[in-house]
Coordinates of C-alpha atoms in Angstrom, one line a residue:
X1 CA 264.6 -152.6 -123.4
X2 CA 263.3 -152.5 -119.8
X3 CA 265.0 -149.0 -119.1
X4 CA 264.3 -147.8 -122.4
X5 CA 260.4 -148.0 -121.7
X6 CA 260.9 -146.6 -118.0
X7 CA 262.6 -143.8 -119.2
X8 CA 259.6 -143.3 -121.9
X9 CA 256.8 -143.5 -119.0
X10 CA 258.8 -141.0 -117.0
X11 CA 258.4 -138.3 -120.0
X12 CA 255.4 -138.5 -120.5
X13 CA 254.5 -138.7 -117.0
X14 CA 256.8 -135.7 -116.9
X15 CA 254.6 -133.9 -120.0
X16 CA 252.5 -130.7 -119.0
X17 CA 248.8 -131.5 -117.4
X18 CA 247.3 -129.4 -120.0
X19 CA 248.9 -132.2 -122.5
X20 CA 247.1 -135.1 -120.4
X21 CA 243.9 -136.7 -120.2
X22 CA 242.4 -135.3 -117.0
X23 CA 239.8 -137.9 -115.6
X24 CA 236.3 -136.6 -116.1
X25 CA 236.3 -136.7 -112.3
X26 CA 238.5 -133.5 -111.3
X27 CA 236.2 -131.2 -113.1
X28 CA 235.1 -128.7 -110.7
X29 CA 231.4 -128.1 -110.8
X30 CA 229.1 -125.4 -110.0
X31 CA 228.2 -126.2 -106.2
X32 CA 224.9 -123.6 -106.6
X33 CA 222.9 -125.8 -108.9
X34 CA 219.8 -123.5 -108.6
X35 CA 219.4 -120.1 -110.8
X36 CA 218.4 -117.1 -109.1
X37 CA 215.4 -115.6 -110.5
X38 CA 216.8 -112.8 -112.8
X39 CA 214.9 -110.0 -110.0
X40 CA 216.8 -110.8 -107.4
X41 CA 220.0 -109.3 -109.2
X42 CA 219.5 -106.1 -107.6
X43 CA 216.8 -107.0 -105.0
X44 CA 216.2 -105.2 -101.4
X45 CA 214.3 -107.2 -99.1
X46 CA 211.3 -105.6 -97.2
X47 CA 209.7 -107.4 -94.1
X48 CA 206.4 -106.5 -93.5
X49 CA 204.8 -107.6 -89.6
X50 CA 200.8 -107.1 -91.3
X51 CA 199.8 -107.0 -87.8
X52 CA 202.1 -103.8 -86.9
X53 CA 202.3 -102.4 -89.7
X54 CA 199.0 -100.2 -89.7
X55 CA 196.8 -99.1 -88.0
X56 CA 194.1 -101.5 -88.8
X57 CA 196.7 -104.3 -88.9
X58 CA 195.3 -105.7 -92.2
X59 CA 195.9 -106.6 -96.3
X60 CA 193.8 -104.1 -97.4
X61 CA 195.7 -101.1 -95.1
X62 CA 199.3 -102.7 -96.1
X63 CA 198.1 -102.5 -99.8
X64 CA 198.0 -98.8 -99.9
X65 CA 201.4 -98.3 -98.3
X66 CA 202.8 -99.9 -101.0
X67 CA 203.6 -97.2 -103.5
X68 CA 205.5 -95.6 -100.4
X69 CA 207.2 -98.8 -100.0
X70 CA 208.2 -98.7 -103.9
X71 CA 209.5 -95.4 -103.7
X72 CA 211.5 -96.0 -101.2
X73 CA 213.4 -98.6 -103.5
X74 CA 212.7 -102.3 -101.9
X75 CA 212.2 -104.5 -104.3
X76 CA 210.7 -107.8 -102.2
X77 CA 207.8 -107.6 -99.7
X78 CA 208.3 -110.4 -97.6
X79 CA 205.0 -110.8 -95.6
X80 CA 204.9 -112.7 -92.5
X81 CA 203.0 -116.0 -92.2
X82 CA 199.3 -115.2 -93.1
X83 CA 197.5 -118.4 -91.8
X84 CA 195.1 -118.9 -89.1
X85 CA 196.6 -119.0 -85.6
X86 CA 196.2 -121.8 -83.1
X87 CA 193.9 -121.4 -80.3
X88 CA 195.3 -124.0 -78.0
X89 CA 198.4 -123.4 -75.9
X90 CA 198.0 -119.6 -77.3
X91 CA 200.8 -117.4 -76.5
X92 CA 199.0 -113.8 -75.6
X93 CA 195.7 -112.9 -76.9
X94 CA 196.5 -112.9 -80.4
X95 CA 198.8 -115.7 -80.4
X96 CA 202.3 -116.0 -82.7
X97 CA 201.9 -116.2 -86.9
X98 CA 204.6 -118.9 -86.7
X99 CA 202.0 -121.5 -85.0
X100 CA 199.9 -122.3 -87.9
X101 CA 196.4 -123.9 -87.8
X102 CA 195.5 -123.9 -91.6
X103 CA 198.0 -124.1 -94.4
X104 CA 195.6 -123.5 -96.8
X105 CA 193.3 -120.4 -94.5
X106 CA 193.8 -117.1 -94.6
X107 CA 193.9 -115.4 -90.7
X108 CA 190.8 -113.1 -90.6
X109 CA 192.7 -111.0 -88.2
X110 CA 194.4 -109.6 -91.5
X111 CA 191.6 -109.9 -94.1
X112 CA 190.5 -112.5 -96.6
X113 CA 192.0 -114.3 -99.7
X114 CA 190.5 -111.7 -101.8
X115 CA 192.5 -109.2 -99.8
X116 CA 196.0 -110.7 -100.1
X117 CA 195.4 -111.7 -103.8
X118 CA 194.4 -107.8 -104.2
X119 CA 197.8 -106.8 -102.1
X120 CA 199.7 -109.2 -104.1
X121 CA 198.2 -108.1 -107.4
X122 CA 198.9 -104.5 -106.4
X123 CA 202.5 -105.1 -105.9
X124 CA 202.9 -107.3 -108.9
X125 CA 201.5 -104.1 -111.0
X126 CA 203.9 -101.6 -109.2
X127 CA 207.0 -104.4 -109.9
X128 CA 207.4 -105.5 -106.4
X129 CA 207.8 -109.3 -105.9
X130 CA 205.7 -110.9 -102.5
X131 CA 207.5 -114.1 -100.9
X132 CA 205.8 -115.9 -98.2
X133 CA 206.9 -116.7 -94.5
X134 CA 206.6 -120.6 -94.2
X135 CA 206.7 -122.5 -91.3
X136 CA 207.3 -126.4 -92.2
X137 CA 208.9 -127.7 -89.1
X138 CA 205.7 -127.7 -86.8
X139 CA 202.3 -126.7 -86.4
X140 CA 199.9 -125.3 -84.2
X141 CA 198.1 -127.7 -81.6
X142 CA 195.1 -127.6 -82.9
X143 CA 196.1 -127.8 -87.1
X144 CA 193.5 -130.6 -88.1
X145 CA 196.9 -132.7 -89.3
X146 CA 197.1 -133.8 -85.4
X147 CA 193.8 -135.6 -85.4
X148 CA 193.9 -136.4 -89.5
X149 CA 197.7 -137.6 -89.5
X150 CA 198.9 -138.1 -85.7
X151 CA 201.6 -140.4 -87.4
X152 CA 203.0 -137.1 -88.8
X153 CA 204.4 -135.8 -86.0
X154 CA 207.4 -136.2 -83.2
X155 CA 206.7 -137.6 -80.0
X156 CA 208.8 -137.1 -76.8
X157 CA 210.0 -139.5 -74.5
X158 CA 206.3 -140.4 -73.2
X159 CA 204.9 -140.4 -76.5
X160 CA 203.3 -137.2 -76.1
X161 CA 203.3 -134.2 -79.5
X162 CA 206.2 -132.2 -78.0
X163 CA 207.5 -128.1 -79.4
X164 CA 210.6 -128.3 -80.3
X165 CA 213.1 -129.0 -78.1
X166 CA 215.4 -127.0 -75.5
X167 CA 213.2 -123.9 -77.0
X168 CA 210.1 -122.0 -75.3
X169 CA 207.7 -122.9 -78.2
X170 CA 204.9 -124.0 -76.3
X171 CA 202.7 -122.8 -78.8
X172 CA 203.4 -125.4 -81.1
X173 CA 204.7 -129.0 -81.9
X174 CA 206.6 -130.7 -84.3
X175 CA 206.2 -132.8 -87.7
X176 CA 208.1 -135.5 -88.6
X177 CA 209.9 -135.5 -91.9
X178 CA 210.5 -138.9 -92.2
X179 CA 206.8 -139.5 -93.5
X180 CA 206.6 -139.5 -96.9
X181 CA 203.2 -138.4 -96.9
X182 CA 203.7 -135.7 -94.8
X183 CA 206.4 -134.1 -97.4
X184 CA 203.9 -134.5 -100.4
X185 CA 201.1 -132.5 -98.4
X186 CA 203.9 -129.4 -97.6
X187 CA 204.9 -129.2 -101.0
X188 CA 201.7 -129.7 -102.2
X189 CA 200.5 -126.8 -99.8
X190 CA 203.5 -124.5 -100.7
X191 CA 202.8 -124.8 -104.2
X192 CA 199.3 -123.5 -103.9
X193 CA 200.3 -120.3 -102.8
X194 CA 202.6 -119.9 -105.7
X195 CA 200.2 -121.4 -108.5
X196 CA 197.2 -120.2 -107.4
X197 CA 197.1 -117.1 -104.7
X198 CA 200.4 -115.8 -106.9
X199 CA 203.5 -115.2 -104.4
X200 CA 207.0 -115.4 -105.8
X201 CA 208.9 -117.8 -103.6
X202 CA 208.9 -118.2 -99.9
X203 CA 211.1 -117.1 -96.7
X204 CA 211.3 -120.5 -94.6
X205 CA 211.1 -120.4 -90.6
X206 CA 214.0 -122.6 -89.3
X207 CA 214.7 -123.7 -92.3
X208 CA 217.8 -126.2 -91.2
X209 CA 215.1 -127.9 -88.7
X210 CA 214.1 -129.3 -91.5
X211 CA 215.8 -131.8 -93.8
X212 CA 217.8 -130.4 -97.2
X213 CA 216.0 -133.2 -98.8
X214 CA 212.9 -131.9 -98.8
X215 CA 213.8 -128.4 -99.2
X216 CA 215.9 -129.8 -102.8
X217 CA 212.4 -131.1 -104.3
X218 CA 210.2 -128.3 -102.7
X219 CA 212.0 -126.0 -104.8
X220 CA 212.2 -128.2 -108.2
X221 CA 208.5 -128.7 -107.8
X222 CA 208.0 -124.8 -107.0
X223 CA 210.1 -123.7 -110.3
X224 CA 208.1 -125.7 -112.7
X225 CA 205.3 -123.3 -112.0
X226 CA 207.5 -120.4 -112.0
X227 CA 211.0 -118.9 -110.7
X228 CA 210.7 -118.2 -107.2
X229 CA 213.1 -117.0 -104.5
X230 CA 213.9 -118.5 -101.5
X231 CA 215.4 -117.1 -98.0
X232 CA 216.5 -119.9 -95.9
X233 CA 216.0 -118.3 -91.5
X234 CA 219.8 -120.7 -91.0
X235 CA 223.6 -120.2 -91.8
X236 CA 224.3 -123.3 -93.4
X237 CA 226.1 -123.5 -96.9
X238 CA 224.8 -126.8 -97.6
X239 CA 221.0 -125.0 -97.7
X240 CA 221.7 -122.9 -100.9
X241 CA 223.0 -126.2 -103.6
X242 CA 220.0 -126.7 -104.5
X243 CA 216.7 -125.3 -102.3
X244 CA 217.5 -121.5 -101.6
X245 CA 218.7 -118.3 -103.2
X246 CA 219.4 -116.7 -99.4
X247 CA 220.4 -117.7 -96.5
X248 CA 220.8 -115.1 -92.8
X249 CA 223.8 -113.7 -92.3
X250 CA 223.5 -113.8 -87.8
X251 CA 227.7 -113.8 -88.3
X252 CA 227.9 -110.8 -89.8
X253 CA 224.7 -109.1 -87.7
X254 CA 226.3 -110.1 -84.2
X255 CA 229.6 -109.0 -85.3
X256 CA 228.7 -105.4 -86.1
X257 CA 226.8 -105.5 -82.9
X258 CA 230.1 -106.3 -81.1
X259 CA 232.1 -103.3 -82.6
X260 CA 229.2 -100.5 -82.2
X261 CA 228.8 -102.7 -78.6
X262 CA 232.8 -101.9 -77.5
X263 CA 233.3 -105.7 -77.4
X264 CA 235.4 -106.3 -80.5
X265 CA 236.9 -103.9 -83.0
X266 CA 237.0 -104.2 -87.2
X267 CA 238.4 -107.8 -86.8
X268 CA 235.1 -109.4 -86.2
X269 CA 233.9 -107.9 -89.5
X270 CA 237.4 -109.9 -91.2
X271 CA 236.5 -113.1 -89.2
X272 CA 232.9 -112.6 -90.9
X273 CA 234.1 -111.7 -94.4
X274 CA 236.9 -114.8 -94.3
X275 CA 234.7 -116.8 -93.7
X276 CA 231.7 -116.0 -95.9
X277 CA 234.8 -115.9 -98.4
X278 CA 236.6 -119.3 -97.9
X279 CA 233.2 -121.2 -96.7
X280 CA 229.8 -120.0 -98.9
X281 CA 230.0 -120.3 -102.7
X282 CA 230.0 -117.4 -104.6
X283 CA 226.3 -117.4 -105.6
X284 CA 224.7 -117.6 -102.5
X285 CA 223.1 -114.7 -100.8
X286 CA 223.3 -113.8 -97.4
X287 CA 220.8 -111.6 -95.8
X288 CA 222.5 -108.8 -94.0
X289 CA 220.2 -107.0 -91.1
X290 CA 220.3 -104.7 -88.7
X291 CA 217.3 -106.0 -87.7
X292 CA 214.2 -108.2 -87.7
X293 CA 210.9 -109.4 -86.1
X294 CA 212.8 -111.5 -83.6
X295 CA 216.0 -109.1 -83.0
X296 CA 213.4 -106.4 -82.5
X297 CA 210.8 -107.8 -80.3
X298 CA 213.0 -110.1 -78.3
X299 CA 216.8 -108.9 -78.1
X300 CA 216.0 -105.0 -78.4
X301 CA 215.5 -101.9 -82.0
X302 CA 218.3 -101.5 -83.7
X303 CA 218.7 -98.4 -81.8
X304 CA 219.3 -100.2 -79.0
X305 CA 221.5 -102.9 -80.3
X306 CA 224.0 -100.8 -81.9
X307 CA 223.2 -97.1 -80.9
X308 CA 225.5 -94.3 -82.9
X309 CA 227.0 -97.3 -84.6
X310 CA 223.5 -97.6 -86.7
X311 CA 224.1 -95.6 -89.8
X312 CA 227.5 -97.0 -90.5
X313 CA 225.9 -100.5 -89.7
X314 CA 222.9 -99.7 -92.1
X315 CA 225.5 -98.6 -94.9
X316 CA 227.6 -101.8 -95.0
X317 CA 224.6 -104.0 -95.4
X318 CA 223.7 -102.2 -98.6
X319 CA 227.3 -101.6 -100.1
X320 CA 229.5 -105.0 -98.8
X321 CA 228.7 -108.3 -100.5
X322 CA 225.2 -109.4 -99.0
X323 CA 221.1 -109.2 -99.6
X324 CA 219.8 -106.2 -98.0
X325 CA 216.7 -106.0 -95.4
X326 CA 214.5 -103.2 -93.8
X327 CA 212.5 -104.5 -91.1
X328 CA 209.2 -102.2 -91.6
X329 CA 209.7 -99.0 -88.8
X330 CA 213.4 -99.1 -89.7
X331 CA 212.9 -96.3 -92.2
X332 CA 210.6 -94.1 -89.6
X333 CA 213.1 -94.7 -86.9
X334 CA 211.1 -96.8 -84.5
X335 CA 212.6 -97.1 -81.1
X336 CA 209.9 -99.7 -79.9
X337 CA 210.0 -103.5 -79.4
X338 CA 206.8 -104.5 -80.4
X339 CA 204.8 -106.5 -79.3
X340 CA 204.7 -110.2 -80.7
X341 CA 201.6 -112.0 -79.8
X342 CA 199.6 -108.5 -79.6
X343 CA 198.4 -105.8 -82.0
X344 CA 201.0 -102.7 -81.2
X345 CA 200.8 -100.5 -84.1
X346 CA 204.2 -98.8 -85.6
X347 CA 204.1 -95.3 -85.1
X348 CA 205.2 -93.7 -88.6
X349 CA 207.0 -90.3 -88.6
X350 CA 209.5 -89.2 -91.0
X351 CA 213.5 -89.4 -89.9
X352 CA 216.5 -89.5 -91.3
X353 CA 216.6 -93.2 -91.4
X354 CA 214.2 -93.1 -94.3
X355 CA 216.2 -90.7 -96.2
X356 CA 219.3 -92.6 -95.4
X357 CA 217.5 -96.0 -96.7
X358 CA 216.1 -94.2 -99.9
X359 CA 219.5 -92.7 -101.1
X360 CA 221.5 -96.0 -100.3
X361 CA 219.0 -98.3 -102.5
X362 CA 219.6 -95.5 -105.0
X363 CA 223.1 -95.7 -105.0
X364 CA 223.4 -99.4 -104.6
X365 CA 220.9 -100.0 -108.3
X366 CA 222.5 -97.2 -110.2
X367 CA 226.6 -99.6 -109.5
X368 CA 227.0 -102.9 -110.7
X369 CA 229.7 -103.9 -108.5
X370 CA 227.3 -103.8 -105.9
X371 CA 224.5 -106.2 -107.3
X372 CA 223.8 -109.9 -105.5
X373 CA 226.1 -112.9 -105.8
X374 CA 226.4 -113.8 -108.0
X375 CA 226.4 -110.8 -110.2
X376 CA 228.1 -108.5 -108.3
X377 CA 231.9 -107.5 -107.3
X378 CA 233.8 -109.4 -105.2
X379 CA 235.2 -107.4 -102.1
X380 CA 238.3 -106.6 -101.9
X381 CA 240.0 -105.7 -98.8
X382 CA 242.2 -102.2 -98.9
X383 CA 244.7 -102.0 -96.5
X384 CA 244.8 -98.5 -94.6
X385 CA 246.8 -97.0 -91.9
X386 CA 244.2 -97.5 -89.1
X387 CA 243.4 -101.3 -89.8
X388 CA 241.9 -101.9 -86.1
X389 CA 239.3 -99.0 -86.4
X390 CA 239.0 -98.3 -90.1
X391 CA 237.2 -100.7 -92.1
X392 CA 237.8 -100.6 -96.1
X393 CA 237.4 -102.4 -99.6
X394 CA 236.7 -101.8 -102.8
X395 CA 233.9 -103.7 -105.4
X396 CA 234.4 -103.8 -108.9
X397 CA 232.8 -105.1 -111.1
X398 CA 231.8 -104.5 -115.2
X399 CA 234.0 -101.1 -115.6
X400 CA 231.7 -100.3 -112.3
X401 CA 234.1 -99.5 -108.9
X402 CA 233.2 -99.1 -105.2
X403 CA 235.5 -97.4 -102.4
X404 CA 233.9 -98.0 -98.9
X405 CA 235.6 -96.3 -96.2
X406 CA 234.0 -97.2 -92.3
X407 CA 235.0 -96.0 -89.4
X408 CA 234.1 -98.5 -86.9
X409 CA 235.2 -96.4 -83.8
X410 CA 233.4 -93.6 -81.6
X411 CA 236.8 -91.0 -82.1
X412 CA 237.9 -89.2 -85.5
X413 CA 239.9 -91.0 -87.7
X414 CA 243.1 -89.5 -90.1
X415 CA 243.7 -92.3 -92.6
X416 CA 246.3 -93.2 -95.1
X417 CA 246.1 -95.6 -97.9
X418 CA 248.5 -98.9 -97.7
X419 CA 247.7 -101.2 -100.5
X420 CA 244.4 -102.3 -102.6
X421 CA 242.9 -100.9 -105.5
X422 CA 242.2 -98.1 -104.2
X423 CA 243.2 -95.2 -106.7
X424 CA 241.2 -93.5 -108.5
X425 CA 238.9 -90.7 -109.4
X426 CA 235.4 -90.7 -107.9
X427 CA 232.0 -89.4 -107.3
X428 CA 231.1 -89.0 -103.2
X429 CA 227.9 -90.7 -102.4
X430 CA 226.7 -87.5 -100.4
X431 CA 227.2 -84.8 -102.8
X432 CA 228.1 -86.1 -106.6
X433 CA 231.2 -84.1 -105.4
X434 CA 234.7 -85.5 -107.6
X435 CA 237.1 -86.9 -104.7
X436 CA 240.6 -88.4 -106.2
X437 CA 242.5 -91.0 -104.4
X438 CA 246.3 -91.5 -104.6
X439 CA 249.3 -93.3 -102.9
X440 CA 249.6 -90.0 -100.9
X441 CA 246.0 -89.2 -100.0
X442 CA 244.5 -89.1 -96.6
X443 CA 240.8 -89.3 -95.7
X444 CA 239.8 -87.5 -92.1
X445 CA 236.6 -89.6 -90.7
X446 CA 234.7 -88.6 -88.1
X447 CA 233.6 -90.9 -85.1
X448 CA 231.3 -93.8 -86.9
X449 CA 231.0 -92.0 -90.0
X450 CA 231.6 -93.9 -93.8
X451 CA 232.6 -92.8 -96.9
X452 CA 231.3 -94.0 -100.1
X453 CA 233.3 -93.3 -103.2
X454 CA 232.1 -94.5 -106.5
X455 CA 233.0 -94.8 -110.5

């Protein structure tokens, strides 16, 4: 009897898994717990530096650049912090946007509430979407929370408010998250801006300075008014379960400055892309940028940081998998730092840059395998002849198909086609022209030149 009921408990231990009760417990689940809002599907970020911007450095002069701006084909304005600056420990004359006095003020260097309201009303009307720069993790000096609430912020090791650490942030100082009352008045603060002044989510400043926790309820609280969109500034997975839609992408940014640099060649773009692959669930963004306020003003244009490399480097950010940003004078071609913590106008001019920006956004709306995670393709990697200079994949996705082609190197380029999905008959992004790809083709590339083939 014993061997009898041992042999029965080996078959069905030996029956198919589909034919056993699986413990609620291995069910996977949905890391990204958060929806995206259904206009970021297709969404181009667009930041905008209100005191470089124009001339007069204000809401009212930004407000009439924005049908340019919608023309062009962004989608998302994302303004830099608007609040009153601190006066004390001031960095230049005008002092930084990120050290806040006033959560609730408008800076009258830019305008009044009635301003922004009108610039956000104006881009509501034309379809754009505004976000917010916020700065949670400190203040300025002289915010009214140091005398009102000293409790609610870090000390260092004399007691004394201290900037953040190991960092030249003199400017500012930081809060402590461990205060409850301290999270209620942020969220309370962020939620303002959303409910009442009318801005559709928020980019966060150092976002992973400051804990998930809060960021998890901020956002809950923030999408029972409406759906917003958030952009987390920090590279952390963990960031996107449940606070933001977005996240940077400094991998990817400082790998493509390596290849147009000389320093590395296309395998730092498959140490990015394995990564992103293996370590970021699939519905969370990453903001891909050749540059920004701090890249420009601190660590040199994107002229500068990646020189004849630029176009190519400008293309893969709109056609690989990733959230695609214009830092405003990207699209006239500035070649300046500016200035930070001074007014320093952009000088607009047309360039090619513009054109080059326009046609991409086109071309990116009009293919589905191109839209954000999680709606869009997948990339898959083709394998070509070249491997070490020639970057290539395809993205496919709804009957919709994607052949990039990059060469990542300052000589021509004779390729071949080794394995992928790559066959096919296409439409070439500069000319509509019909291209077909087979086993046998080739494909001649010019020093840092890309091909985009689509279906």
């Amino acid at each position: 009897m014993r061997y009898w009921l041992l042999a029965l408990l080996a078959l069905i231990g030996a029956q198919p898994a589909a034919a056993q009760k699986i413990p609620a417990r291995y069910t996977p689940e949905a890391y990204v717990k958060i929806r995206h809002p259904a206009w970021s599907r297709k969404a181009v970020l667009y930041q905008l530096n209100t005191r470089q911007f124009t001339q007069e450095g204000t809401f009212r002069a930004a407000e009439a650049q924005l049908p340019r701006l919608k023309s062009l084909g962004v989608d998302v304005i994302w303004l830099m912090p608007v609040q009153p600056i601190g006066a004390k420990n001031r960095k230049g004359s005008l002092g930084s946007p990120y050290s806040v006095r006033d959560y609730y003020g408008v800076n009258p260097e830019f305008g009044t509430l009635a301003d922004l309201r009108s610039f956000i009303a104006t881009a509501h009307r034309l379809g754009l979407h505004v976000i917010l720069d916020w700065v949670a993790n400190h203040t300025a000096w002289d915010n009214p929370l140091v005398t009102q609430h000293p409790d609610w912020y870090e000390r260092d090791w004399k007691g004394s408010f201290r900037p953040t650490p190991w960092y030249d942030w003199s400017d500012i100082i930081d809060l402590d998250y461990t205060k409850p009352a301290l999270r209620q008045y942020m969220t309370a603060a962020m939620k303002y801006w959303v409910r009442d002044v009318g801005f559709d989510g928020f980019r966060c400043d150092v976002a992973g300075m400051v804990p998930v926790d809060f960021w998890n309820n901020a956002r809950a609280e923030l999408d029972a008014i409406k759906p917003v969109f958030m952009l987390a500034e920090w590279e952390w997975p963990d960031l996107h379960a449940r606070a933001f839609d977005a996240s940077y992408a400094w991998t990817w940014e400082n790998a493509m400055h390596d290849i147009a640099m000389g320093k590395a060649d296309t395998g730092a773009l498959f140490n990015y892309y394995s990564w992103a692959d293996g370590a970021w669930p699939r519905a969370a963004m990453r903001m891909l940028f050749t540059s920004n306020h701090d890249k420009n003003s601190w660590e040199g244009t994107d002229v500068e940081r990646f020189g004849a490399a630029l176009p190519n480097a400008i293309a893969l950010s709109f056609v690989s998998v990733g959230l695609p940003l214009i830092y405003n004078g990207q699209e006239a071609g500035n070649t300046r730092r500016l200035e930070f913590f001074e007014r320093d106008p952009i000088a607009w001019k047309q360039s090619p840059n513009g054109v080059l920006f326009q046609r991409l956004i086109a071309f990116r709306k009009r293919h589905a395998a191109l839209d954000n995670a999680p709606w869009g393709g997948a990339m898959v990697r083709v394998v070509n002849s070249r491997p070490e200079t020639v970057f290539s994949f395809v993205r496919e996705q709804d009957g919709d198909k994607v052949l990039a082609v990059f060469n990542m190197s300052g000589t021509a380029q004779q390729i071949g086609f080794v394995d992928g999905p790559f066959a096919g008959t296409y439409r070439d992004f500069v000319d509509e022209a019909p291209v077909t790809v087979a086993q046998d083709s080739t494909m001649l590339l010019p020093p840092w030149s890309f091909r985009l083939l689509a279906r």
